[in-house]
Each structure stands twice: as structure tokens, then as C-alpha cells.
Amino acid sequence: SAVPDWSSLSSSLSSEAAIHGPFGNSPETYSPCLSLGTDAYKISKENYGLCMHAHACQHEFCEGNFDYDLPSYTVEAKTESDIASVFDFAAEHDIPVSVKTTGHSYQGSSTQKGSLMIWLQNYEKDLSIIKSYVNSCSDDDVNKVAHDVISIKAGAVWDDVIER
């Protein structure tokens, strides 16, 4: 595939979205995260999504003797079309994609070395209640019973849901 033109990705994103990078896989890239200690809220919001709640997971397999496991770029997505643009760009240039909201993956699976990460921390939350929802994906009469459900978009975390 051709050398990625990151400006073309940037121009395909909504005006609210942002692309960050390139990031090196080095101590300097991750060091702003270490200063946050264990404050989960700060860790989730800082350093363009590079911080991990388990700081050991800055490395592949969360093991300090492995390489850093950080994406090359992050896109702070704000719309569904931003996400689609990232996937299109990544497919065109054969770039792996990682997806992260807060980084609570204690196996380090929300980042990937050299990937294009979709960072959803500031994405729309949409915590709307759907009254009398009926599952349309089943022929089973048990699943045809109406229930109230909550619609949760990718930017929401459990605190948002509990407060709803």
C-alpha cells in the first residue's frame, strides 16, 4: 500500500475530531501518563488516549521487558463518520486499528503497537431509555417480551450509566 497521507485522513474527519501523532514507542511518549499515578479519571482523559490504567501495559503483554505497545496515531473521534473514515483509511494503507474508551483493559488490549487508535473518551454518550424494546433478532418467543433498555454509545462509561 502507498505511504499514508495523514493530512487526507485529517481532512476527512469532522471539525470536532482530532488526529494526534505520530507517537514513538518510547519512555518519552508514555512518561506524561506516569505522573498521573493511579487516578483513573485523569488517566482516561490525558495524553491523547495513550495512558493505561495498569501502567505496566504500556508494554506488550503488560511486561516491562517487552517493547512499548503504543499506537502510532490516535483519532479522537466525535461522529460515526469519523470512525468510518478511520477504518477506510486504515484498510487502504493496511494499518491495524485499536479502539479505546478509558483504557481499563488490564491485558493491554485497548492499544496496539503501530496501530491507528480510535479514541472514544470524548465521543457521544447517548444514554437514552428505550421504552418497551422488543428484540427483533430472535424467533424465540421468550425474547419477544418488551423490556425497557438503555442505549449506550461508545463514549459512555459505567458511572454515566449508573447516574442515568
mmCIF file of C-alpha atoms in Angstrom:
data_model
loop_
_atom_site.group_PDB
_atom_site.id
_atom_site.type_symbol
_atom_site.label_atom_id
_atom_site.label_comp_id
_atom_site.label_asym_id
_atom_site.label_seq_id
_atom_site.Cartn_x
_atom_site.Cartn_y
_atom_site.Cartn_z
ATOM 1 C CA SER A 1 0.000 0.000 0.000
ATOM 2 C CA ALA A 2 1.042 3.599 -0.526
ATOM 3 C CA VAL A 3 2.681 5.704 2.177
ATOM 4 C CA PRO A 4 -0.180 7.091 4.282
ATOM 5 C CA ASP A 5 -1.077 10.732 3.712
ATOM 6 C CA TRP A 6 -2.163 11.606 7.244
ATOM 7 C CA SER A 7 -3.428 15.006 6.116
ATOM 8 C CA SER A 8 -6.002 13.225 3.936
ATOM 9 C CA LEU A 9 -7.282 11.376 7.000
ATOM 10 C CA SER A 10 -7.369 14.615 8.954
ATOM 11 C CA SER A 11 -9.362 16.364 6.214
ATOM 12 C CA SER A 12 -11.888 13.503 6.135
ATOM 13 C CA LEU A 13 -12.741 13.927 9.823
ATOM 14 C CA SER A 14 -15.453 16.142 11.304
ATOM 15 C CA SER A 15 -14.408 19.565 12.528
ATOM 16 C CA GLU A 16 -14.738 18.360 16.147
ATOM 17 C CA ALA A 17 -12.443 15.365 15.694
ATOM 18 C CA ALA A 18 -8.675 15.484 16.062
ATOM 19 C CA ILE A 19 -5.774 13.356 14.920
ATOM 20 C CA HIS A 20 -2.743 13.116 17.218
ATOM 21 C CA GLY A 21 0.700 11.744 16.471
ATOM 22 C CA PRO A 22 2.998 10.415 15.306
ATOM 23 C CA PHE A 23 3.924 8.812 18.611
ATOM 24 C CA GLY A 24 7.132 6.959 19.213
ATOM 25 C CA ASN A 25 7.254 3.717 21.135
ATOM 26 C CA SER A 26 9.482 5.125 23.858
ATOM 27 C CA PRO A 27 9.598 6.170 27.519
ATOM 28 C CA GLU A 28 9.230 9.826 26.476
ATOM 29 C CA THR A 29 5.888 9.119 24.801
ATOM 30 C CA TYR A 30 4.438 7.440 27.866
ATOM 31 C CA SER A 31 6.071 9.497 30.645
ATOM 32 C CA PRO A 32 3.191 12.054 30.965
ATOM 33 C CA CYS A 33 0.976 9.119 31.946
ATOM 34 C CA LEU A 34 3.192 8.026 34.826
ATOM 35 C CA SER A 35 2.839 11.421 36.514
ATOM 36 C CA LEU A 36 -0.926 10.748 36.843
ATOM 37 C CA GLY A 37 -0.361 7.911 39.297
ATOM 38 C CA THR A 38 -3.470 5.759 39.661
ATOM 39 C CA ASP A 39 -6.159 8.440 39.183
ATOM 40 C CA ALA A 40 -8.483 6.587 36.782
ATOM 41 C CA TYR A 41 -10.312 9.710 35.580
ATOM 42 C CA LYS A 42 -7.126 11.602 34.740
ATOM 43 C CA ILE A 43 -5.545 8.556 33.121
ATOM 44 C CA SER A 44 -8.596 8.129 30.865
ATOM 45 C CA LYS A 45 -8.502 11.706 29.625
ATOM 46 C CA GLU A 46 -4.805 12.517 29.215
ATOM 47 C CA ASN A 47 -2.065 12.131 26.627
ATOM 48 C CA TYR A 48 -4.413 11.533 23.663
ATOM 49 C CA GLY A 49 -5.548 8.145 24.930
ATOM 50 C CA LEU A 50 -2.081 6.654 25.313
ATOM 51 C CA CYS A 51 -2.286 6.123 29.101
ATOM 52 C CA MET A 52 -3.149 2.744 30.553
ATOM 53 C CA HIS A 53 -4.761 2.162 33.963
ATOM 54 C CA ALA A 54 -2.243 -0.575 34.603
ATOM 55 C CA HIS A 55 0.944 1.304 33.716
ATOM 56 C CA ALA A 56 2.754 -1.979 33.053
ATOM 57 C CA CYS A 57 0.503 -2.309 29.991
ATOM 58 C CA GLN A 58 2.433 0.443 28.239
ATOM 59 C CA HIS A 59 4.491 -2.584 27.167
ATOM 60 C CA GLU A 60 3.355 -5.521 25.043
ATOM 61 C CA PHE A 61 1.732 -8.237 27.186
ATOM 62 C CA CYS A 62 1.974 -5.782 30.139
ATOM 63 C CA GLU A 63 5.549 -6.981 30.668
ATOM 64 C CA GLY A 64 8.334 -4.442 31.192
ATOM 65 C CA ASN A 65 10.889 -6.427 29.211
ATOM 66 C CA PHE A 66 8.783 -6.171 26.022
ATOM 67 C CA ASP A 67 8.545 -3.280 23.555
ATOM 68 C CA TYR A 68 6.189 -0.399 24.139
ATOM 69 C CA ASP A 69 2.656 -1.199 22.962
ATOM 70 C CA LEU A 70 1.559 2.251 21.819
ATOM 71 C CA PRO A 71 -0.279 3.333 18.684
ATOM 72 C CA SER A 72 1.418 5.450 16.043
ATOM 73 C CA TYR A 73 -1.551 7.840 15.831
ATOM 74 C CA THR A 74 -4.794 8.391 17.680
ATOM 75 C CA VAL A 75 -8.006 9.854 16.337
ATOM 76 C CA GLU A 76 -10.276 11.491 18.880
ATOM 77 C CA ALA A 77 -13.489 10.507 17.111
ATOM 78 C CA LYS A 78 -16.654 12.548 17.580
ATOM 79 C CA THR A 79 -19.033 11.077 14.973
ATOM 80 C CA GLU A 80 -19.836 7.767 13.322
ATOM 81 C CA SER A 81 -18.424 9.150 10.084
ATOM 82 C CA ASP A 82 -15.109 9.839 11.867
ATOM 83 C CA ILE A 83 -14.956 6.169 12.846
ATOM 84 C CA ALA A 84 -15.814 5.074 9.307
ATOM 85 C CA SER A 85 -13.092 7.374 7.926
ATOM 86 C CA VAL A 86 -10.514 5.811 10.236
ATOM 87 C CA PHE A 87 -11.455 2.285 9.157
ATOM 88 C CA ASP A 88 -11.414 3.259 5.468
ATOM 89 C CA PHE A 89 -8.005 4.932 5.807
ATOM 90 C CA ALA A 90 -6.580 2.010 7.796
ATOM 91 C CA ALA A 91 -7.870 -0.533 5.274
ATOM 92 C CA GLU A 92 -6.452 1.450 2.357
ATOM 93 C CA HIS A 93 -2.998 1.568 3.984
ATOM 94 C CA ASP A 94 -3.024 -1.810 5.757
ATOM 95 C CA ILE A 95 -2.726 -0.218 9.215
ATOM 96 C CA PRO A 96 -4.029 -2.121 12.243
ATOM 97 C CA VAL A 97 -6.789 -0.386 14.229
ATOM 98 C CA SER A 98 -7.181 -0.355 18.005
ATOM 99 C CA VAL A 99 -10.176 1.062 19.878
ATOM 100 C CA LYS A 100 -10.156 2.598 23.339
ATOM 101 C CA THR A 101 -12.560 4.489 25.569
ATOM 102 C CA THR A 102 -10.896 4.577 29.005
ATOM 103 C CA GLY A 103 -8.080 2.022 28.989
ATOM 104 C CA HIS A 104 -9.390 -0.321 31.648
ATOM 105 C CA SER A 105 -8.074 -3.283 29.709
ATOM 106 C CA TYR A 106 -5.747 -4.847 32.234
ATOM 107 C CA GLN A 107 -4.378 -7.084 29.496
ATOM 108 C CA GLY A 108 -3.357 -4.032 27.455
ATOM 109 C CA SER A 109 -5.683 -4.941 24.587
ATOM 110 C CA SER A 110 -7.012 -1.411 24.060
ATOM 111 C CA THR A 111 -3.759 -0.318 22.427
ATOM 112 C CA GLN A 112 -1.592 -1.929 19.793
ATOM 113 C CA LYS A 113 1.927 -1.102 18.737
ATOM 114 C CA GLY A 114 1.954 0.807 15.465
ATOM 115 C CA SER A 115 -1.831 0.979 15.192
ATOM 116 C CA LEU A 116 -4.212 3.778 14.368
ATOM 117 C CA MET A 117 -6.198 4.062 17.583
ATOM 118 C CA ILE A 118 -9.784 5.298 17.676
ATOM 119 C CA TRP A 119 -10.014 7.135 20.993
ATOM 120 C CA LEU A 120 -13.612 7.335 22.204
ATOM 121 C CA GLN A 121 -13.167 9.008 25.602
ATOM 122 C CA ASN A 122 -14.890 12.184 24.381
ATOM 123 C CA TYR A 123 -17.321 10.513 21.997
ATOM 124 C CA GLU A 124 -21.075 10.988 22.327
ATOM 125 C CA LYS A 125 -22.586 9.126 25.270
ATOM 126 C CA ASP A 126 -26.332 8.933 24.370
ATOM 127 C CA LEU A 127 -27.846 7.383 27.453
ATOM 128 C CA SER A 128 -31.425 7.344 26.240
ATOM 129 C CA ILE A 129 -34.061 4.987 27.624
ATOM 130 C CA ILE A 130 -35.983 2.970 25.056
ATOM 131 C CA LYS A 131 -39.371 2.004 26.434
ATOM 132 C CA SER A 132 -40.903 -1.370 25.564
ATOM 133 C CA TYR A 133 -37.994 -2.526 23.395
ATOM 134 C CA VAL A 134 -38.577 -5.858 21.671
ATOM 135 C CA ASN A 135 -35.652 -7.923 20.425
ATOM 136 C CA SER A 136 -36.159 -8.270 16.685
ATOM 137 C CA CYS A 137 -33.191 -10.600 16.214
ATOM 138 C CA SER A 138 -34.823 -13.743 17.503
ATOM 139 C CA ASP A 139 -37.611 -16.074 16.514
ATOM 140 C CA ASP A 140 -37.769 -17.215 20.136
ATOM 141 C CA ASP A 141 -40.975 -16.003 21.856
ATOM 142 C CA VAL A 142 -39.060 -15.575 25.135
ATOM 143 C CA ASN A 143 -37.010 -12.811 23.513
ATOM 144 C CA LYS A 144 -40.095 -11.107 22.064
ATOM 145 C CA VAL A 145 -41.110 -9.783 25.505
ATOM 146 C CA ALA A 146 -40.933 -5.984 25.723
ATOM 147 C CA HIS A 147 -38.410 -4.518 28.180
ATOM 148 C CA ASP A 148 -37.118 -1.032 28.886
ATOM 149 C CA VAL A 149 -33.481 -0.781 27.801
ATOM 150 C CA ILE A 150 -30.826 1.898 27.755
ATOM 151 C CA SER A 151 -28.999 2.896 24.592
ATOM 152 C CA ILE A 152 -25.314 3.456 25.321
ATOM 153 C CA LYS A 153 -22.903 4.935 22.793
ATOM 154 C CA ALA A 154 -19.186 4.310 22.844
ATOM 155 C CA GLY A 155 -18.211 7.362 24.910
ATOM 156 C CA ALA A 156 -20.144 6.255 27.973
ATOM 157 C CA VAL A 157 -18.586 4.618 30.988
ATOM 158 C CA TRP A 158 -20.400 2.749 33.749
ATOM 159 C CA ASP A 159 -20.509 5.814 36.014
ATOM 160 C CA ASP A 160 -22.536 7.574 33.297
ATOM 161 C CA VAL A 161 -24.965 4.666 33.127
ATOM 162 C CA ILE A 162 -25.347 4.382 36.901
ATOM 163 C CA GLU A 163 -26.003 8.126 37.197
ATOM 164 C CA ARG A 164 -28.666 7.881 34.456
#
